[in-house]
């Protein structure tokens, strides 16, 4: 049985030409994340990480209105909050801190990941957005850390991770006002790489995915891990870790990219590393 045949209720998976499209799929609820969605995302990501057809993963929202409207205020919060407070074991529930598919799985996913933000992106959706290696938004997508508007804090890892991608003043401004902003503003602040007109959002996403697919996937994973893991280290630790990570990567690279690249540049003189990837068979 392929992953497309699985009977997911709240997500959808489509695979085409190396790109796996993973959808938040509750358009009637603006793709808000309920416990079932958290569980299904976890299961799908665990499976997709082993899938050789998934060269690039794109996370997007079903329908034309919303990427993800954050946590489901009814199902994830109102129906469960008391239960969680009184039961430490519930920390391992879908949506709880020990069941965190976005920061726990997606941010370290083996293949490159792109958030294609096709509409609303609120509150609890921010960790998934920032966990993706790249983000492209529709210019008219609407973002917001809306938590303060309804009486809670941007929770979990949100206050920590918004500072990974936004400047201090911008991050604190939106954490404390809860004001919405559009895709253009998100790009200006560095929350997404680019904002493009909605009509070309998918095309631009596919273009980026194909660009990534030209490169050695083993090396891309090494580069992503070296970047992400070293952020929390001091300089000496980072230097040591990155050195070890690179040696491990070179030693285990199934396509021996380093030798190939050097030989194509130095011996064959058939490519310029400064302008693009070496030729892969
Ligand atoms: N949790 C639960 N339900 C949600 C939801 C959420 N985060 N976001 C939207 N929905 C539901 C609505 O309750 C409504 O359900 P109903 O049809 O059963 O009444 C449906 O989705 C459509 O929402 P509606 O508000 O009518 O759509 P809209 O297009 O006018 O507005 C939003 C869309 C996203 C701007 C608005 O729904 C909203 O502000 N949602 C909350 C966003 C938020 O603050 N998320 C942070 C949570 S951490």
mmCIF file of C-alpha atoms and ligand atoms in Angstrom:
data_model
loop_
_atom_site.group_PDB
_atom_site.id
_atom_site.type_symbol
_atom_site.label_atom_id
_atom_site.label_comp_id
_atom_site.label_asym_id
_atom_site.label_seq_id
_atom_site.Cartn_x
_atom_site.Cartn_y
_atom_site.Cartn_z
ATOM 1 C CA UNK A 1 0.000 0.000 0.000
ATOM 2 C CA UNK A 2 1.434 3.404 -0.935
ATOM 3 C CA UNK A 3 1.176 6.412 1.352
ATOM 4 C CA UNK A 4 -1.369 7.985 -1.034
ATOM 5 C CA UNK A 5 -3.714 5.025 -0.408
ATOM 6 C CA UNK A 6 -3.734 5.543 3.335
ATOM 7 C CA UNK A 7 -6.995 6.839 4.665
ATOM 8 C CA UNK A 8 -5.859 10.037 6.300
ATOM 9 C CA UNK A 9 -8.691 12.216 7.590
ATOM 10 C CA UNK A 10 -6.906 15.545 8.030
ATOM 11 C CA UNK A 11 -3.867 15.509 5.779
ATOM 12 C CA UNK A 12 -3.229 14.577 2.161
ATOM 13 C CA UNK A 13 -0.079 13.305 0.428
ATOM 14 C CA UNK A 14 0.657 13.537 -3.295
ATOM 15 C CA UNK A 15 3.947 12.511 -4.891
ATOM 16 C CA UNK A 16 5.025 13.673 -8.316
ATOM 17 C CA UNK A 17 8.460 13.785 -9.997
ATOM 18 C CA UNK A 18 10.439 13.696 -6.763
ATOM 19 C CA UNK A 19 8.300 16.311 -5.004
ATOM 20 C CA UNK A 20 6.059 15.178 -2.167
ATOM 21 C CA UNK A 21 3.172 17.546 -1.516
ATOM 22 C CA UNK A 22 2.015 17.259 2.080
ATOM 23 C CA UNK A 23 -1.252 19.107 2.755
ATOM 24 C CA UNK A 24 -2.956 20.331 5.882
ATOM 25 C CA UNK A 25 -6.357 19.102 4.765
ATOM 26 C CA UNK A 26 -9.199 20.606 6.767
ATOM 27 C CA UNK A 27 -10.109 23.493 4.469
ATOM 28 C CA UNK A 28 -13.548 23.849 6.086
ATOM 29 C CA UNK A 29 -11.716 24.685 9.349
ATOM 30 C CA UNK A 30 -9.064 26.755 7.576
ATOM 31 C CA UNK A 31 -6.681 23.807 8.070
ATOM 32 C CA UNK A 32 -6.501 24.262 11.841
ATOM 33 C CA UNK A 33 -4.585 21.468 13.566
ATOM 34 C CA UNK A 34 -6.631 19.111 15.734
ATOM 35 C CA UNK A 35 -5.205 16.065 17.587
ATOM 36 C CA UNK A 36 -5.945 13.782 14.619
ATOM 37 C CA UNK A 37 -3.980 16.060 12.314
ATOM 38 C CA UNK A 38 -1.018 16.074 14.694
ATOM 39 C CA UNK A 39 -1.055 12.277 14.832
ATOM 40 C CA UNK A 40 -1.385 11.926 11.057
ATOM 41 C CA UNK A 41 1.409 14.433 10.375
ATOM 42 C CA UNK A 42 3.675 12.518 12.739
ATOM 43 C CA UNK A 43 2.925 9.190 11.024
ATOM 44 C CA UNK A 44 3.280 10.614 7.509
ATOM 45 C CA UNK A 45 6.607 12.329 8.219
ATOM 46 C CA UNK A 46 8.079 9.197 9.801
ATOM 47 C CA UNK A 47 7.087 7.220 6.704
ATOM 48 C CA UNK A 48 8.081 9.860 4.147
ATOM 49 C CA UNK A 49 11.525 10.256 5.645
ATOM 50 C CA UNK A 50 12.232 6.675 4.509
ATOM 51 C CA UNK A 51 10.705 7.191 1.080
ATOM 52 C CA UNK A 52 13.242 7.297 -1.780
ATOM 53 C CA UNK A 53 10.700 9.099 -4.020
ATOM 54 C CA UNK A 54 10.575 12.070 -1.638
ATOM 55 C CA UNK A 55 13.457 14.194 -2.895
ATOM 56 C CA UNK A 56 11.879 17.452 -1.698
ATOM 57 C CA UNK A 57 8.927 17.871 0.672
ATOM 58 C CA UNK A 58 6.494 20.762 0.204
ATOM 59 C CA UNK A 59 4.129 21.553 3.077
ATOM 60 C CA UNK A 60 1.033 23.451 2.012
ATOM 61 C CA UNK A 61 -2.659 23.925 2.730
ATOM 62 C CA UNK A 62 -5.654 22.415 0.954
ATOM 63 C CA UNK A 63 -8.067 24.893 -0.591
ATOM 64 C CA UNK A 64 -7.297 28.429 -1.655
ATOM 65 C CA UNK A 65 -7.787 30.289 1.626
ATOM 66 C CA UNK A 66 -5.510 28.909 4.261
ATOM 67 C CA UNK A 67 -2.088 27.380 4.839
ATOM 68 C CA UNK A 68 -2.897 26.592 8.478
ATOM 69 C CA UNK A 69 -4.991 28.572 10.981
ATOM 70 C CA UNK A 70 -2.924 27.293 13.935
ATOM 71 C CA UNK A 71 -4.082 24.979 16.679
ATOM 72 C CA UNK A 72 -7.729 23.990 16.601
ATOM 73 C CA UNK A 73 -9.104 26.231 19.317
ATOM 74 C CA UNK A 74 -11.989 23.891 20.061
ATOM 75 C CA UNK A 75 -10.464 20.427 19.794
ATOM 76 C CA UNK A 76 -6.834 21.015 20.762
ATOM 77 C CA UNK A 77 -7.499 23.654 23.388
ATOM 78 C CA UNK A 78 -10.983 23.922 24.848
ATOM 79 C CA UNK A 79 -11.835 20.219 24.830
ATOM 80 C CA UNK A 80 -8.472 19.080 26.188
ATOM 81 C CA UNK A 81 -6.785 21.753 28.155
ATOM 82 C CA UNK A 82 -8.057 20.762 31.588
ATOM 83 C CA UNK A 83 -7.362 17.126 30.858
ATOM 84 C CA UNK A 84 -3.717 18.000 30.042
ATOM 85 C CA UNK A 85 -3.201 20.186 33.071
ATOM 86 C CA UNK A 86 -4.276 17.403 35.392
ATOM 87 C CA UNK A 87 -2.501 14.586 33.625
ATOM 88 C CA UNK A 88 1.263 14.696 33.097
ATOM 89 C CA UNK A 89 1.026 11.655 30.781
ATOM 90 C CA UNK A 90 -0.941 13.768 28.323
ATOM 91 C CA UNK A 91 2.295 15.529 27.417
ATOM 92 C CA UNK A 92 2.756 12.672 24.984
ATOM 93 C CA UNK A 93 -0.579 13.312 23.280
ATOM 94 C CA UNK A 94 -0.831 14.546 19.698
ATOM 95 C CA UNK A 95 -0.357 18.286 19.976
ATOM 96 C CA UNK A 96 1.538 17.962 23.278
ATOM 97 C CA UNK A 97 5.197 18.858 23.652
ATOM 98 C CA UNK A 98 6.422 15.274 23.304
ATOM 99 C CA UNK A 99 4.428 14.746 20.127
ATOM 100 C CA UNK A 100 5.790 17.653 18.219
ATOM 101 C CA UNK A 101 5.945 16.713 14.551
ATOM 102 C CA UNK A 102 6.852 20.203 13.427
ATOM 103 C CA UNK A 103 9.857 20.998 15.568
ATOM 104 C CA UNK A 104 10.599 17.387 16.506
ATOM 105 C CA UNK A 105 10.489 15.828 13.017
ATOM 106 C CA UNK A 106 10.067 18.400 10.275
ATOM 107 C CA UNK A 107 12.921 20.712 11.255
ATOM 108 C CA UNK A 108 15.383 17.829 10.875
ATOM 109 C CA UNK A 109 13.642 16.031 7.991
ATOM 110 C CA UNK A 110 16.182 14.252 5.779
ATOM 111 C CA UNK A 111 15.107 15.830 2.475
ATOM 112 C CA UNK A 112 14.908 19.589 1.869
ATOM 113 C CA UNK A 113 11.562 21.067 2.942
ATOM 114 C CA UNK A 114 9.633 24.043 1.569
ATOM 115 C CA UNK A 115 6.624 25.760 3.165
ATOM 116 C CA UNK A 116 4.375 26.963 0.349
ATOM 117 C CA UNK A 117 2.183 29.435 2.222
ATOM 118 C CA UNK A 118 -1.001 29.744 0.229
ATOM 119 C CA UNK A 119 -3.160 31.663 2.722
ATOM 120 C CA UNK A 120 -3.719 32.153 6.453
ATOM 121 C CA UNK A 121 -0.838 31.241 8.728
ATOM 122 C CA UNK A 122 -1.644 31.831 12.388
ATOM 123 C CA UNK A 123 -0.251 31.080 15.821
ATOM 124 C CA UNK A 124 0.476 27.391 16.244
ATOM 125 C CA UNK A 125 1.356 27.134 12.533
ATOM 126 C CA UNK A 126 4.552 29.150 13.020
ATOM 127 C CA UNK A 127 6.764 26.276 14.249
ATOM 128 C CA UNK A 128 5.931 24.242 11.106
ATOM 129 C CA UNK A 129 6.596 27.302 8.951
ATOM 130 C CA UNK A 130 9.959 27.998 10.551
ATOM 131 C CA UNK A 131 10.885 24.309 10.734
ATOM 132 C CA UNK A 132 10.828 24.149 6.913
ATOM 133 C CA UNK A 133 14.182 24.917 5.325
ATOM 134 C CA UNK A 134 12.592 27.352 2.868
ATOM 135 C CA UNK A 135 9.338 29.305 2.742
ATOM 136 C CA UNK A 136 7.617 30.916 -0.219
ATOM 137 C CA UNK A 137 4.372 32.792 0.380
ATOM 138 C CA UNK A 138 1.620 34.255 -1.735
ATOM 139 C CA UNK A 139 1.899 38.039 -1.497
ATOM 140 C CA UNK A 140 -1.651 38.179 -0.147
ATOM 141 C CA UNK A 141 -1.212 35.388 2.437
ATOM 142 C CA UNK A 142 -2.064 36.613 5.944
ATOM 143 C CA UNK A 143 0.166 35.807 8.909
ATOM 144 C CA UNK A 144 -0.327 36.506 12.592
ATOM 145 C CA UNK A 145 0.799 35.567 16.083
ATOM 146 C CA UNK A 146 -2.776 36.021 17.162
ATOM 147 C CA UNK A 147 -2.531 34.306 20.553
ATOM 148 C CA UNK A 148 -2.605 37.479 22.655
ATOM 149 C CA UNK A 149 -5.838 38.449 20.895
ATOM 150 C CA UNK A 150 -7.649 35.590 22.554
ATOM 151 C CA UNK A 151 -5.973 35.441 25.898
ATOM 152 C CA UNK A 152 -2.986 33.132 25.629
ATOM 153 C CA UNK A 153 0.724 33.409 24.843
ATOM 154 C CA UNK A 154 2.431 32.277 21.667
ATOM 155 C CA UNK A 155 3.312 28.940 23.270
ATOM 156 C CA UNK A 156 5.717 26.034 23.036
ATOM 157 C CA UNK A 157 8.779 26.839 20.954
ATOM 158 C CA UNK A 158 7.198 29.844 19.202
ATOM 159 C CA UNK A 159 8.820 32.700 21.187
ATOM 160 C CA UNK A 160 12.171 30.987 20.777
ATOM 161 C CA UNK A 161 11.958 30.130 17.073
ATOM 162 C CA UNK A 162 10.509 33.395 15.764
ATOM 163 C CA UNK A 163 13.794 34.969 16.849
ATOM 164 C CA UNK A 164 15.659 32.497 14.618
ATOM 165 C CA UNK A 165 14.131 34.137 11.561
ATOM 166 C CA UNK A 166 12.880 37.606 12.588
ATOM 167 C CA UNK A 167 14.643 40.611 14.021
ATOM 168 C CA UNK A 168 14.131 41.259 17.761
ATOM 169 C CA UNK A 169 11.943 44.356 17.322
ATOM 170 C CA UNK A 170 9.779 42.784 14.605
ATOM 171 C CA UNK A 171 9.355 39.521 16.502
ATOM 172 C CA UNK A 172 8.416 41.172 19.785
ATOM 173 C CA UNK A 173 6.109 43.618 18.002
ATOM 174 C CA UNK A 174 4.038 40.808 16.514
ATOM 175 C CA UNK A 175 4.254 38.604 19.631
ATOM 176 C CA UNK A 176 2.797 41.473 21.693
ATOM 177 C CA UNK A 177 0.314 43.079 19.278
ATOM 178 C CA UNK A 178 -1.017 39.967 17.547
ATOM 179 C CA UNK A 179 -1.468 42.169 14.463
ATOM 180 C CA UNK A 180 -1.828 40.448 11.095
ATOM 181 C CA UNK A 181 0.638 41.068 8.255
ATOM 182 C CA UNK A 182 0.799 39.958 4.635
ATOM 183 C CA UNK A 183 3.209 37.842 2.593
ATOM 184 C CA UNK A 184 5.143 40.858 1.334
ATOM 185 C CA UNK A 185 5.774 42.041 4.882
ATOM 186 C CA UNK A 186 6.730 38.482 5.916
ATOM 187 C CA UNK A 187 9.374 38.458 3.160
ATOM 188 C CA UNK A 188 10.633 41.911 4.097
ATOM 189 C CA UNK A 189 11.127 40.718 7.701
ATOM 190 C CA UNK A 190 12.825 37.440 6.712
ATOM 191 C CA UNK A 191 10.046 35.158 7.979
ATOM 192 C CA UNK A 192 9.760 33.725 4.436
ATOM 193 C CA UNK A 193 12.352 33.727 1.670
ATOM 194 C CA UNK A 194 10.077 35.322 -0.908
ATOM 195 C CA UNK A 195 6.535 36.447 -1.564
ATOM 196 C CA UNK A 196 5.192 36.013 -5.072
ATOM 197 C CA UNK A 197 1.851 36.639 -6.778
ATOM 198 C CA UNK A 198 -0.547 33.835 -5.945
ATOM 199 C CA UNK A 199 -0.847 32.805 -9.636
ATOM 200 C CA UNK A 200 2.814 31.753 -9.753
ATOM 201 C CA UNK A 201 3.195 30.411 -6.203
ATOM 202 C CA UNK A 202 3.173 26.741 -7.194
ATOM 203 C CA UNK A 203 5.373 27.289 -10.251
ATOM 204 C CA UNK A 204 7.987 29.143 -8.169
ATOM 205 C CA UNK A 205 7.891 26.424 -5.513
ATOM 206 C CA UNK A 206 8.449 23.705 -8.119
ATOM 207 C CA UNK A 207 11.320 25.750 -9.582
ATOM 208 C CA UNK A 208 13.049 25.873 -6.185
ATOM 209 C CA UNK A 209 12.404 22.154 -5.598
ATOM 210 C CA UNK A 210 13.951 21.254 -8.964
ATOM 211 C CA UNK A 211 16.951 23.460 -8.274
ATOM 212 C CA UNK A 212 17.507 21.565 -5.014
ATOM 213 C CA UNK A 213 17.087 18.211 -6.775
ATOM 214 C CA UNK A 214 20.065 18.979 -9.032
ATOM 215 C CA UNK A 215 22.337 18.747 -6.001
ATOM 216 C CA UNK A 216 23.698 15.804 -4.013
ATOM 217 C CA UNK A 217 21.001 15.009 -1.354
ATOM 218 C CA UNK A 218 23.552 13.568 1.065
ATOM 219 C CA UNK A 219 25.477 16.837 0.987
ATOM 220 C CA UNK A 220 22.302 18.930 1.351
ATOM 221 C CA UNK A 221 21.386 17.020 4.520
ATOM 222 C CA UNK A 222 24.902 17.530 5.902
ATOM 223 C CA UNK A 223 24.815 21.257 5.122
ATOM 224 C CA UNK A 224 21.369 21.669 6.700
ATOM 225 C CA UNK A 225 22.321 19.785 9.869
ATOM 226 C CA UNK A 226 25.634 21.625 10.234
ATOM 227 C CA UNK A 227 23.737 24.928 9.934
ATOM 228 C CA UNK A 228 20.817 24.090 12.217
ATOM 229 C CA UNK A 229 22.671 22.200 14.937
ATOM 230 C CA UNK A 230 25.535 24.688 15.238
ATOM 231 C CA UNK A 231 23.214 27.643 15.944
ATOM 232 C CA UNK A 232 23.039 26.733 19.636
ATOM 233 C CA UNK A 233 26.802 26.149 20.051
ATOM 234 C CA UNK A 234 29.638 28.473 20.867
ATOM 235 C CA UNK A 235 32.249 29.055 18.174
ATOM 236 C CA UNK A 236 34.708 26.380 19.339
ATOM 237 C CA UNK A 237 31.933 23.782 19.623
ATOM 238 C CA UNK A 238 30.550 24.745 16.222
ATOM 239 C CA UNK A 239 33.940 24.434 14.547
ATOM 240 C CA UNK A 240 34.523 21.018 16.095
ATOM 241 C CA UNK A 241 31.021 19.722 15.311
ATOM 242 C CA UNK A 242 30.975 20.951 11.732
ATOM 243 C CA UNK A 243 34.402 19.411 11.114
ATOM 244 C CA UNK A 244 33.280 16.029 12.386
ATOM 245 C CA UNK A 245 29.939 16.271 10.562
ATOM 246 C CA UNK A 246 31.694 17.005 7.298
ATOM 247 C CA UNK A 247 34.147 14.128 7.657
ATOM 248 C CA UNK A 248 31.262 11.758 8.395
ATOM 249 C CA UNK A 249 29.384 13.100 5.379
ATOM 250 C CA UNK A 250 32.307 12.664 3.008
ATOM 251 C CA UNK A 251 33.050 9.157 4.286
ATOM 252 C CA UNK A 252 29.451 7.977 3.837
ATOM 253 C CA UNK A 253 28.503 9.838 0.642
ATOM 254 C CA UNK A 254 27.164 7.107 -1.684
ATOM 255 C CA UNK A 255 27.891 9.150 -4.814
ATOM 256 C CA UNK A 256 31.358 10.353 -3.746
ATOM 257 C CA UNK A 257 30.473 13.928 -4.615
ATOM 258 C CA UNK A 258 33.673 15.526 -3.383
ATOM 259 C CA UNK A 259 35.900 13.429 -5.655
ATOM 260 C CA UNK A 260 33.527 13.888 -8.590
ATOM 261 C CA UNK A 261 33.359 17.645 -8.129
ATOM 262 C CA UNK A 262 37.136 18.000 -7.822
ATOM 263 C CA UNK A 263 37.805 15.829 -10.842
ATOM 264 C CA UNK A 264 35.251 17.669 -13.022
ATOM 265 C CA UNK A 265 36.782 21.003 -11.999
ATOM 266 C CA UNK A 266 40.515 20.224 -11.868
ATOM 267 C CA UNK A 267 41.015 17.398 -14.403
ATOM 268 C CA UNK A 268 38.179 17.583 -16.916
ATOM 269 C CA UNK A 269 37.721 21.338 -16.501
ATOM 270 C CA UNK A 270 34.081 20.680 -17.343
ATOM 271 C CA UNK A 271 32.331 22.726 -14.649
ATOM 272 C CA UNK A 272 32.672 25.762 -12.396
ATOM 273 C CA UNK A 273 31.613 25.098 -8.753
ATOM 274 C CA UNK A 274 30.947 28.795 -8.342
ATOM 275 C CA UNK A 275 28.037 28.647 -10.773
ATOM 276 C CA UNK A 276 26.233 25.374 -10.100
ATOM 277 C CA UNK A 277 26.312 21.720 -9.095
ATOM 278 C CA UNK A 278 28.712 19.113 -10.470
ATOM 279 C CA UNK A 279 27.310 16.606 -12.990
ATOM 280 C CA UNK A 280 25.546 13.744 -11.243
ATOM 281 C CA UNK A 281 24.913 10.416 -12.973
HETATM 282 N N1 LIG B 1 -9.507 26.602 15.458
HETATM 283 C C1 LIG B 1 -10.724 26.060 15.320
HETATM 284 N N2 LIG B 1 -11.543 26.377 14.311
HETATM 285 C C2 LIG B 1 -11.116 27.261 13.415
HETATM 286 C C3 LIG B 1 -9.860 27.882 13.510
HETATM 287 C C4 LIG B 1 -9.037 27.506 14.589
HETATM 288 N N3 LIG B 1 -7.787 27.977 14.735
HETATM 289 N N4 LIG B 1 -9.706 28.744 12.464
HETATM 290 C C5 LIG B 1 -10.849 28.668 11.762
HETATM 291 N N5 LIG B 1 -11.703 27.784 12.322
HETATM 292 C C6 LIG B 1 -13.042 27.389 11.892
HETATM 293 C C7 LIG B 1 -14.105 28.364 12.333
HETATM 294 O O1 LIG B 1 -14.509 28.121 13.654
HETATM 295 C C8 LIG B 1 -15.183 28.057 11.314
HETATM 296 O O2 LIG B 1 -15.814 26.872 11.673
HETATM 297 P P1 LIG B 1 -17.426 26.699 11.537
HETATM 298 O O3 LIG B 1 -17.677 26.846 10.050
HETATM 299 O O4 LIG B 1 -17.698 25.335 12.044
HETATM 300 O O5 LIG B 1 -18.012 27.806 12.332
HETATM 301 C C9 LIG B 1 -14.373 27.783 10.038
HETATM 302 O O6 LIG B 1 -13.087 27.407 10.467
HETATM 303 C C10 LIG B 1 -14.217 28.974 9.124
HETATM 304 O O7 LIG B 1 -13.725 30.057 9.904
HETATM 305 P P2 LIG B 1 -14.198 31.558 9.659
HETATM 306 O O8 LIG B 1 -13.695 32.348 10.812
HETATM 307 O O9 LIG B 1 -15.658 31.595 9.378
HETATM 308 O O10 LIG B 1 -13.410 31.861 8.303
HETATM 309 P P3 LIG B 1 -12.825 33.253 7.741
HETATM 310 O O11 LIG B 1 -12.255 32.897 6.408
HETATM 311 O O12 LIG B 1 -13.812 34.333 7.847
HETATM 312 O O13 LIG B 1 -11.622 33.607 8.744
HETATM 313 C C11 LIG B 1 -9.603 33.116 10.002
HETATM 314 C C12 LIG B 1 -10.482 32.779 8.770
HETATM 315 C C13 LIG B 1 -8.444 32.094 9.962
HETATM 316 C C14 LIG B 1 -9.060 34.556 9.871
HETATM 317 C C15 LIG B 1 -10.421 33.012 11.314
HETATM 318 O O14 LIG B 1 -11.125 31.777 11.299
HETATM 319 C C16 LIG B 1 -9.575 33.036 12.565
HETATM 320 O O15 LIG B 1 -9.256 34.103 13.049
HETATM 321 N N6 LIG B 1 -9.186 31.829 13.072
HETATM 322 C C17 LIG B 1 -8.348 31.732 14.239
HETATM 323 C C18 LIG B 1 -6.906 31.924 13.871
HETATM 324 C C19 LIG B 1 -6.027 31.884 15.095
HETATM 325 O O16 LIG B 1 -6.020 32.809 15.888
HETATM 326 N N7 LIG B 1 -5.254 30.815 15.216
HETATM 327 C C20 LIG B 1 -4.303 30.685 16.264
HETATM 328 C C21 LIG B 1 -4.572 29.443 16.998
HETATM 329 S S1 LIG B 1 -3.101 28.980 17.918
#
